Coordinates of C-alpha atoms and ligand atoms in Angstrom, one line a residue:
M186 CA 148.9 40.8 112.6
D187 CA 145.8 38.7 111.9
Q188 CA 144.1 38.8 108.5
R189 CA 141.6 41.5 109.5
D190 CA 144.4 43.8 110.8
T191 CA 146.4 43.2 107.6
L192 CA 143.4 44.2 105.5
E193 CA 142.6 47.2 107.6
A194 CA 146.2 48.4 107.3
L195 CA 146.1 48.0 103.5
Q196 CA 142.8 49.9 103.4
Q197 CA 144.5 52.8 105.3
Q198 CA 147.5 52.7 103.0
V199 CA 145.2 52.9 99.9
V200 CA 143.4 55.9 101.4
Q201 CA 146.8 57.6 102.1
R202 CA 148.3 56.9 98.7
N203 CA 145.2 57.9 96.8
P204 CA 144.0 61.0 98.5
A205 CA 140.6 62.6 97.5
E206 CA 139.4 59.5 95.7
P207 CA 136.4 58.5 97.8
E208 CA 134.8 56.2 95.2
F209 CA 138.0 54.3 94.7
H210 CA 138.4 53.9 98.5
Q211 CA 134.8 52.6 98.7
A212 CA 135.3 50.0 95.9
V213 CA 138.5 48.8 97.6
A214 CA 136.9 48.6 101.0
E215 CA 134.0 46.5 99.6
V216 CA 136.4 43.9 98.1
L217 CA 138.9 43.8 101.1
D218 CA 136.0 43.3 103.5
S219 CA 135.3 39.9 101.9
L220 CA 138.8 38.6 101.7
S221 CA 140.0 37.7 105.2
P222 CA 138.8 34.0 105.0
V223 CA 140.6 33.7 101.6
I224 CA 143.8 35.1 103.0
A225 CA 143.6 32.8 105.9
R226 CA 143.3 29.8 103.6
H227 CA 146.0 31.0 101.2
P228 CA 149.0 32.5 103.0
E229 CA 150.9 32.4 99.7
Y230 CA 148.7 35.4 98.5
K231 CA 149.8 37.4 101.6
D232 CA 153.5 36.5 101.2
A233 CA 153.5 37.6 97.6
K234 CA 151.8 40.9 98.5
L235 CA 149.1 40.2 96.0
L236 CA 146.5 42.4 97.6
E237 CA 148.9 45.4 97.7
R238 CA 149.8 44.8 94.0
I239 CA 146.2 44.5 92.9
C240 CA 145.3 47.8 94.6
E241 CA 148.0 49.6 92.5
P242 CA 147.1 50.1 88.8
E243 CA 149.7 48.8 86.4
R244 CA 149.5 52.1 84.5
Q245 CA 147.5 55.4 84.6
I246 CA 147.3 57.7 81.7
I247 CA 145.9 61.3 82.0
F248 CA 145.8 63.5 78.9
R249 CA 144.6 66.8 77.5
V250 CA 141.7 66.7 75.0
P251 CA 141.4 70.0 73.2
W252 CA 138.6 70.5 70.6
V253 CA 136.6 73.2 68.9
D254 CA 132.8 73.6 69.6
D255 CA 130.3 74.6 67.0
S256 CA 130.6 78.3 67.9
G257 CA 134.4 78.2 67.1
T258 CA 135.4 78.3 70.8
V259 CA 138.3 76.1 72.0
Q260 CA 137.3 73.6 74.7
I261 CA 139.7 71.6 76.9
N262 CA 138.7 68.4 78.6
R263 CA 140.7 65.8 80.5
G264 CA 141.0 62.2 79.3
F265 CA 141.8 59.2 81.4
R266 CA 142.7 55.5 80.9
V267 CA 143.6 53.4 83.9
E268 CA 145.1 50.1 82.9
F269 CA 144.6 48.3 86.2
N270 CA 145.4 44.6 85.8
S271 CA 146.4 42.4 82.9
A272 CA 146.8 39.1 84.7
L273 CA 143.9 37.4 82.8
G274 CA 144.1 39.2 79.4
P275 CA 144.3 42.6 77.8
Y276 CA 142.9 45.4 79.8
K277 CA 139.2 45.6 79.2
G278 CA 136.6 48.1 80.3
G279 CA 134.4 51.0 79.1
L280 CA 134.9 54.7 78.5
R281 CA 132.6 57.1 80.4
F282 CA 131.9 60.6 79.2
H283 CA 130.3 62.5 82.1
P284 CA 131.1 65.8 83.9
S285 CA 131.6 63.9 87.2
V286 CA 134.5 61.8 85.8
N287 CA 137.8 62.2 87.6
L288 CA 140.8 60.0 88.3
G289 CA 139.1 58.5 91.5
V290 CA 136.0 57.6 89.6
V291 CA 137.9 55.9 86.8
K292 CA 140.0 54.0 89.3
F293 CA 136.9 52.7 91.2
L294 CA 135.5 51.5 87.9
G295 CA 138.8 50.0 86.8
F296 CA 139.2 48.2 90.1
E297 CA 135.7 46.7 90.0
Q298 CA 136.3 45.7 86.4
I299 CA 139.3 43.4 87.4
F300 CA 137.0 41.2 89.5
K301 CA 134.0 41.4 87.2
N302 CA 136.0 40.4 84.2
S303 CA 137.6 37.5 86.1
L304 CA 134.1 36.4 87.2
S305 CA 132.9 36.4 83.6
G306 CA 135.3 33.5 82.9
M307 CA 136.5 35.3 79.8
P308 CA 140.2 36.0 79.1
I309 CA 140.2 39.7 79.9
G310 CA 142.0 42.0 82.3
G311 CA 140.6 45.1 83.9
G312 CA 140.7 48.8 82.9
K313 CA 138.5 51.8 82.5
G314 CA 138.7 55.3 81.0
G315 CA 136.8 58.3 80.1
S316 CA 136.6 62.1 80.2
D317 CA 134.9 64.9 82.1
F318 CA 133.4 65.9 78.7
D319 CA 129.6 66.4 79.0
P320 CA 127.9 65.1 75.8
K321 CA 124.5 66.6 76.8
G322 CA 123.3 69.2 74.3
R323 CA 126.3 68.7 72.0
S324 CA 125.7 68.3 68.2
D325 CA 126.9 65.2 66.3
N326 CA 129.7 67.2 64.9
E327 CA 130.9 68.3 68.3
I328 CA 130.8 64.7 69.6
M329 CA 132.8 63.6 66.5
R330 CA 135.5 66.3 67.0
F331 CA 135.7 65.4 70.7
C332 CA 136.0 61.7 70.0
Q333 CA 138.7 62.3 67.3
S334 CA 140.7 64.4 69.7
F335 CA 140.3 61.9 72.5
M336 CA 141.5 59.0 70.3
S337 CA 144.4 61.1 68.9
E338 CA 146.1 60.5 72.3
L339 CA 144.4 57.2 73.3
Y340 CA 145.4 55.2 70.2
R341 CA 149.0 54.8 71.2
H342 CA 148.0 53.1 74.4
I343 CA 145.4 50.6 73.2
G344 CA 145.3 47.5 70.8
E345 CA 143.6 44.2 70.5
Y346 CA 146.3 42.5 72.6
T347 CA 146.9 45.4 74.9
D348 CA 143.8 47.3 76.0
V349 CA 140.3 47.1 74.5
P350 CA 137.9 50.0 75.5
A351 CA 134.1 50.0 75.0
G352 CA 131.1 52.1 76.1
D353 CA 129.8 53.2 79.5
I354 CA 127.8 56.3 80.6
G355 CA 127.6 58.7 77.7
V356 CA 129.4 56.4 75.2
G357 CA 127.3 54.2 72.9
A358 CA 127.6 53.0 69.3
R359 CA 127.8 56.6 67.9
E360 CA 130.8 57.5 70.0
I361 CA 132.5 54.1 69.4
G362 CA 132.0 54.7 65.6
F363 CA 133.9 58.0 65.8
L364 CA 136.6 56.5 68.0
F365 CA 137.1 53.5 65.8
G366 CA 137.2 55.6 62.6
Q367 CA 140.0 57.8 64.1
Y368 CA 141.9 54.8 65.4
K369 CA 141.8 53.2 61.9
R370 CA 142.9 56.4 60.3
L371 CA 145.8 57.0 62.7
T372 CA 147.1 53.4 62.7
N373 CA 146.3 52.4 59.1
R374 CA 144.9 49.1 60.5
Y375 CA 141.3 47.7 60.4
E376 CA 141.8 46.2 63.8
S377 CA 138.3 45.3 64.8
G378 CA 139.2 43.8 68.1
V379 CA 140.5 47.1 69.5
L380 CA 137.1 48.4 70.6
T381 CA 133.8 46.7 71.4
G382 CA 130.3 47.9 71.2
K383 CA 130.8 48.5 67.5
G384 CA 127.9 48.9 65.0
L385 CA 126.6 45.6 63.6
G386 CA 127.6 46.6 60.0
W387 CA 131.3 47.1 60.9
G388 CA 132.4 44.4 63.3
G389 CA 129.9 44.7 66.1
A390 CA 128.3 41.7 67.9
R391 CA 124.6 40.9 68.1
V392 CA 123.3 41.2 71.7
R393 CA 126.2 43.4 72.9
K394 CA 123.7 46.4 73.1
E395 CA 121.2 44.3 75.1
A396 CA 123.8 42.3 77.1
T397 CA 124.2 44.2 80.4
G398 CA 120.5 44.7 81.0
Y399 CA 119.5 41.2 79.8
G400 CA 122.4 39.7 81.9
A401 CA 121.3 41.5 85.1
V402 CA 117.8 40.1 84.7
Y403 CA 119.1 36.6 84.1
F404 CA 121.1 37.0 87.3
V405 CA 118.0 38.0 89.3
H406 CA 116.2 35.1 87.8
E407 CA 118.9 32.7 89.0
M408 CA 118.9 34.2 92.5
L409 CA 115.1 33.9 92.7
A410 CA 115.2 30.4 91.2
A411 CA 117.6 29.3 93.9
R412 CA 114.8 30.1 96.4
G413 CA 112.1 28.4 94.2
D414 CA 110.7 31.7 92.9
D415 CA 110.6 33.6 89.6
L416 CA 109.8 37.0 88.1
A417 CA 106.3 36.2 86.9
G418 CA 103.8 38.8 87.9
K419 CA 106.3 40.8 90.1
E420 CA 106.4 44.5 90.2
I421 CA 109.9 45.8 89.3
V422 CA 111.6 49.2 89.5
V423 CA 114.5 50.0 87.3
S424 CA 116.4 53.2 87.8
G425 CA 118.1 55.0 84.8
S426 CA 116.8 55.1 81.2
G427 CA 120.0 54.5 79.3
N428 CA 121.5 51.5 77.7
V429 CA 121.5 49.2 80.7
A430 CA 118.1 50.2 82.0
I431 CA 116.3 49.9 78.7
Y432 CA 117.3 46.3 78.1
A433 CA 116.8 45.3 81.7
I434 CA 113.2 46.6 81.3
E435 CA 112.8 44.7 78.1
K436 CA 114.1 41.3 79.4
A437 CA 112.3 41.7 82.8
Q438 CA 109.0 42.1 80.9
Q439 CA 109.8 39.2 78.5
M440 CA 110.3 37.1 81.7
G441 CA 106.8 38.0 83.0
G442 CA 107.7 40.9 85.3
K443 CA 105.9 44.3 85.3
V444 CA 108.3 47.2 85.3
V445 CA 106.4 50.2 86.8
A446 CA 109.1 52.9 87.0
C447 CA 112.4 54.1 85.4
S448 CA 114.3 57.4 85.8
D449 CA 117.0 59.8 84.8
S450 CA 118.9 62.5 86.7
G451 CA 115.8 64.8 86.6
G452 CA 113.1 62.5 88.0
F453 CA 111.3 59.3 87.4
V454 CA 108.4 57.9 85.3
Y455 CA 105.7 56.0 87.1
D456 CA 103.6 53.9 84.8
P457 CA 101.4 51.5 86.7
S458 CA 100.4 49.6 83.6
G459 CA 104.0 48.8 82.8
I460 CA 106.7 50.8 80.9
N461 CA 106.2 50.7 77.2
V462 CA 109.7 49.8 76.0
A463 CA 109.0 50.6 72.3
L464 CA 108.1 54.2 73.3
L465 CA 111.0 54.4 75.7
R466 CA 113.4 53.4 73.0
Q467 CA 111.8 55.8 70.5
I468 CA 112.4 58.7 73.0
K469 CA 115.8 57.7 74.3
E470 CA 117.5 55.9 71.4
E471 CA 115.9 57.4 68.3
E472 CA 115.3 61.0 69.4
R473 CA 117.9 61.3 72.1
G474 CA 115.1 62.9 74.2
R475 CA 114.3 62.9 77.9
I476 CA 111.8 60.6 79.8
S477 CA 109.9 63.7 81.0
E478 CA 108.3 63.4 77.5
Y479 CA 107.0 59.9 78.2
P480 CA 103.7 60.6 80.0
D481 CA 102.4 62.9 77.3
R482 CA 103.3 60.4 74.6
R483 CA 102.0 57.4 76.5
Q484 CA 98.5 58.9 77.2
N485 CA 97.6 56.4 79.9
G486 CA 97.9 58.3 83.1
A487 CA 101.7 57.7 83.6
D488 CA 103.4 60.4 85.7
Y489 CA 106.8 62.1 85.6
V490 CA 107.7 62.6 89.3
T491 CA 110.4 65.0 90.5
D492 CA 109.7 65.4 94.2
S493 CA 110.4 61.9 95.6
S494 CA 112.8 59.0 95.1
I495 CA 112.2 56.3 92.6
W496 CA 112.9 53.8 95.4
D497 CA 109.7 55.0 97.1
V498 CA 107.8 53.1 94.5
H499 CA 106.5 49.7 95.8
C500 CA 108.3 46.7 94.2
K501 CA 109.5 43.2 94.7
V502 CA 112.6 43.5 92.6
A503 CA 114.8 46.6 92.4
L504 CA 117.4 47.1 89.6
P505 CA 119.5 50.2 90.1
C506 CA 120.9 50.8 86.5
A507 CA 121.9 54.5 86.6
T508 CA 125.1 55.4 88.5
Q509 CA 127.2 55.0 91.6
N510 CA 125.8 55.6 95.1
E511 CA 122.3 56.3 93.7
L512 CA 120.5 54.0 96.2
T513 CA 121.1 55.2 99.8
E514 CA 120.6 53.7 103.3
K515 CA 117.2 55.6 103.5
D516 CA 116.1 54.1 100.1
A517 CA 117.1 50.6 101.3
Q518 CA 115.0 51.1 104.4
T519 CA 112.0 52.1 102.3
L520 CA 112.5 49.1 99.9
I521 CA 112.8 46.6 102.7
R522 CA 109.8 48.1 104.5
N523 CA 107.8 47.7 101.2
G524 CA 108.8 44.0 100.9
V525 CA 111.5 44.0 98.3
L526 CA 112.8 40.4 97.7
A527 CA 115.7 40.9 95.4
V528 CA 118.1 43.8 94.4
A529 CA 120.6 43.4 91.5
E530 CA 123.1 46.1 90.6
G531 CA 122.9 46.8 86.8
A532 CA 125.0 50.0 87.4
N533 CA 128.5 49.9 88.9
M534 CA 128.4 50.4 92.7
P535 CA 124.9 52.0 92.7
C536 CA 124.2 51.0 96.4
T537 CA 126.0 52.8 99.1
P538 CA 127.8 50.6 101.7
A539 CA 125.1 51.3 104.3
A540 CA 122.4 50.3 101.9
M541 CA 124.2 47.1 101.0
K542 CA 124.6 46.3 104.7
L543 CA 120.9 46.7 105.3
F544 CA 119.9 44.4 102.4
R545 CA 122.4 41.7 103.5
E546 CA 121.1 41.9 107.1
A547 CA 117.5 41.8 106.0
G548 CA 118.1 38.6 103.9
T549 CA 117.2 40.4 100.7
L550 CA 118.7 38.6 97.7
F551 CA 121.5 41.0 96.7
G552 CA 123.4 40.6 93.4
P553 CA 126.5 42.9 93.4
A554 CA 127.5 44.8 90.3
K555 CA 130.6 42.7 89.5
A556 CA 128.4 39.6 89.1
A557 CA 125.0 41.1 88.1
N558 CA 126.2 43.4 85.3
A559 CA 129.0 41.3 84.0
G560 CA 127.0 40.3 81.0
G561 CA 128.0 43.4 79.1
V562 CA 131.7 42.9 79.3
A563 CA 131.3 39.2 78.8
T564 CA 129.5 39.9 75.5
S565 CA 132.3 42.3 74.6
A566 CA 134.7 39.4 75.0
L567 CA 132.4 37.4 72.6
E568 CA 132.6 40.3 70.2
M569 CA 136.4 40.1 70.4
Q570 CA 136.1 36.4 69.7
Q571 CA 134.0 37.0 66.7
N572 CA 136.4 39.7 65.4
A573 CA 139.4 37.4 65.9
S574 CA 137.7 34.6 63.8
R575 CA 136.2 37.1 61.3
D576 CA 132.8 35.6 62.2
S577 CA 129.4 36.9 63.1
W578 CA 127.0 34.9 65.2
S579 CA 123.2 34.9 65.2
F580 CA 121.1 36.7 67.8
G581 CA 119.8 33.5 69.2
Y582 CA 123.2 31.8 69.6
S583 CA 124.7 35.0 71.1
E584 CA 121.9 35.3 73.6
Q585 CA 122.3 31.7 74.6
R586 CA 126.0 32.2 75.2
L587 CA 125.2 35.3 77.4
K588 CA 122.6 33.3 79.3
D589 CA 125.0 30.4 79.9
I590 CA 127.7 32.9 81.2
M591 CA 125.3 34.5 83.6
I592 CA 124.1 31.1 84.9
E593 CA 127.8 30.1 85.5
I594 CA 128.6 33.4 87.3
H595 CA 125.6 32.9 89.6
R596 CA 126.7 29.3 90.2
S597 CA 130.3 30.1 91.0
C598 CA 129.2 33.0 93.4
F599 CA 126.6 30.8 95.1
E600 CA 128.9 27.8 95.5
T601 CA 131.9 29.8 96.8
A602 CA 129.6 31.4 99.4
E603 CA 128.4 28.0 100.5
E604 CA 131.9 26.6 100.6
Y605 CA 133.1 29.3 103.0
G606 CA 130.0 28.9 105.2
R607 CA 128.4 32.1 104.0
P608 CA 125.3 30.7 102.2
G609 CA 123.4 33.3 100.1
D610 CA 126.1 35.9 100.4
Y611 CA 126.6 36.8 96.7
V612 CA 128.9 39.8 97.7
F613 CA 131.3 37.5 99.4
G614 CA 131.0 34.9 96.7
A615 CA 131.6 37.4 93.9
N616 CA 134.6 39.0 95.5
T617 CA 136.2 35.8 96.5
T618 CA 135.8 34.0 93.2
G619 CA 136.8 37.1 91.2
F620 CA 139.9 37.7 93.3
C621 CA 141.2 34.1 93.5
R622 CA 141.4 33.7 89.7
V623 CA 143.4 36.9 89.3
A624 CA 145.6 36.1 92.3
D625 CA 146.4 32.6 91.0
A626 CA 147.5 34.0 87.6
M627 CA 149.6 36.7 89.3
L628 CA 151.3 34.1 91.4
A629 CA 152.2 32.1 88.3
F630 CA 153.8 35.2 86.7
G631 CA 156.1 35.9 89.7
V632 CA 156.8 39.4 91.0
I633 CA 156.0 41.7 88.0
Ligands
NDP998 P1 123.8 55.6 79.7 O1 124.6 56.8 79.4 O2 123.2 54.9 78.5 O3 122.6 56.0 80.7 C1 122.9 56.4 82.0 C2 121.6 56.6 82.7 O4 121.9 56.9 84.1 C3 120.8 57.8 82.2 O5 119.4 57.6 82.5 C4 121.3 58.9 83.1 O6 120.4 60.0 83.3 C5 121.5 58.2 84.4 N1 122.6 58.9 85.2 C6 123.9 59.0 84.8 N2 124.5 59.7 85.7 C7 123.7 60.1 86.7 C8 123.8 60.8 87.9 N3 124.9 61.3 88.3 N4 122.6 60.9 88.6 C9 121.5 60.4 88.2 N5 121.3 59.7 87.1 C10 122.4 59.5 86.3 O7 124.8 54.7 80.5 P2 124.6 53.1 80.7 O8 123.2 52.7 80.8 O9 125.5 52.4 79.8 O10 125.3 52.9 82.2 C11 124.5 52.9 83.4 C12 125.3 52.2 84.5 O11 125.6 50.9 84.1 C13 126.7 52.9 84.8 O12 126.9 52.7 86.2 C14 127.6 52.0 84.0 O13 128.9 52.0 84.6 C15 127.0 50.6 84.2 N6 127.4 49.6 83.3 C16 127.3 49.8 81.9 C17 127.6 48.8 81.0 C18 127.4 49.0 79.5 O14 127.7 48.0 78.8 N7 127.0 50.1 79.1 C19 128.1 47.5 81.5 C20 128.1 47.4 82.9 C21 127.8 48.4 83.7 P3 120.7 61.4 82.6 O15 120.4 61.2 81.1 O16 119.7 62.4 83.2 O17 122.1 61.7 82.9
2IT999 O1 131.2 48.5 83.3 C1 131.3 47.7 82.4 O2 131.4 46.5 82.5 C2 131.2 48.3 81.0 N1 131.0 49.5 80.9 C3 131.4 47.4 79.8 C4 132.8 47.2 79.5 C5 133.1 46.5 78.2 O3 134.3 46.4 77.9 O4 132.3 46.0 77.6

């Protein structure tokens, strides 16, 4: 069998062994699609069945999360933690609370996280978790009771040297606070490094909140700079209006871009004079409101649009920062027709495989999630570093560290793509670089 047949057979095996998990199949296919030149160069990876081992999580935990809502009714959710790969460090990755969460979604996110964390250059393995709990419309007390119940099972599986969760969709500093409080109570240990994304007053790191969005914009800047271009004066569209989107908008504007649209699951805001980040933060972070309120509050002719796609808005740079498979083949066609120059994935796997193919064929600069959004988890690793040394760094120093990490991720993807004769192919560069570091560590450990 040549490399391609071997990889195809493995893909089929993954589909058979993990039925009804389409997102996981998609994430595996995207990585395997890049790897035949690497396997050809490194027969030792094939002999050690490294690919087969990497596609099988080291451990998968599924648990019941019972809790009582404000009306006194018992609710039951399902909790997950997939500890995918610990070759480079303790399992590391966020927790997602969203009704769409199931085992396949957590596995896709955990699989991506292995390569992202490897690319970040930090000593962290890959994992992910979450629940099908829907935080929308729940009171603070309900969120607290849910988090306490969730942690009452999760605590026995995690630890600063074992597995270090953080936030993701539906999980921010409020939830991390409730989770950390319950962990501390159950274990009788103030183990700061067991969770990241903590509040600044109790072990959190400066720039962690901003890191994913800022990092994605640094990555776009590096891609543009490699072509002698920059963000100044460019119209930008950012989907989502959560943690990643807000700070992508902020940094894009600081770097001279004009962000004209952002969205949520109900529609998008179009603001031709540029999104007002202070107002967006007020609505989303302070008031936990919806962006449909933005136009009335802005009073400048901005619109809330519900009958078309945010990707219909003209832009030179597109940053999908909401959720998986939110940018389809049709959206990619529209963006290319409208002259998009660069796309970077702030969310995890936001572009469908068909959309990605179109961007790559059109020569659009395309920054895949595992490279472009790695700034969040990299800054989580910096938080772990600060916790381990009982230190707390300034905003400026932390931001510089993040920037250096993103520049280095860009450089390694760019150079690997060149080295293999695939110049400008960041998808190939990211998958290959991320994979080789994990593979080399696994080889060193023998068959475990
Ligand atoms: P938030 O919960 O803060 O915000 C999520 C945003 O995406 C909201 O605007 C939400 O809209 C929208 N959204 C979520 N699900 C859907 C859906 N099914 N359809 C349409 N819109 C949706 O999450 P984050 O900003 O933290 O995460 C966004 C993305 O970035 C995710 O893919 C996440 O995995 C990824 N990511 C996050 C990192 C982090 O550090 N937080 C790090 C790296 C990647 P609505 O309110 O209407 O649901
Ligand atoms: O997808 C991601 O990289 C995250 N949600 C952040 C994970 C982390 O551990 O900071």
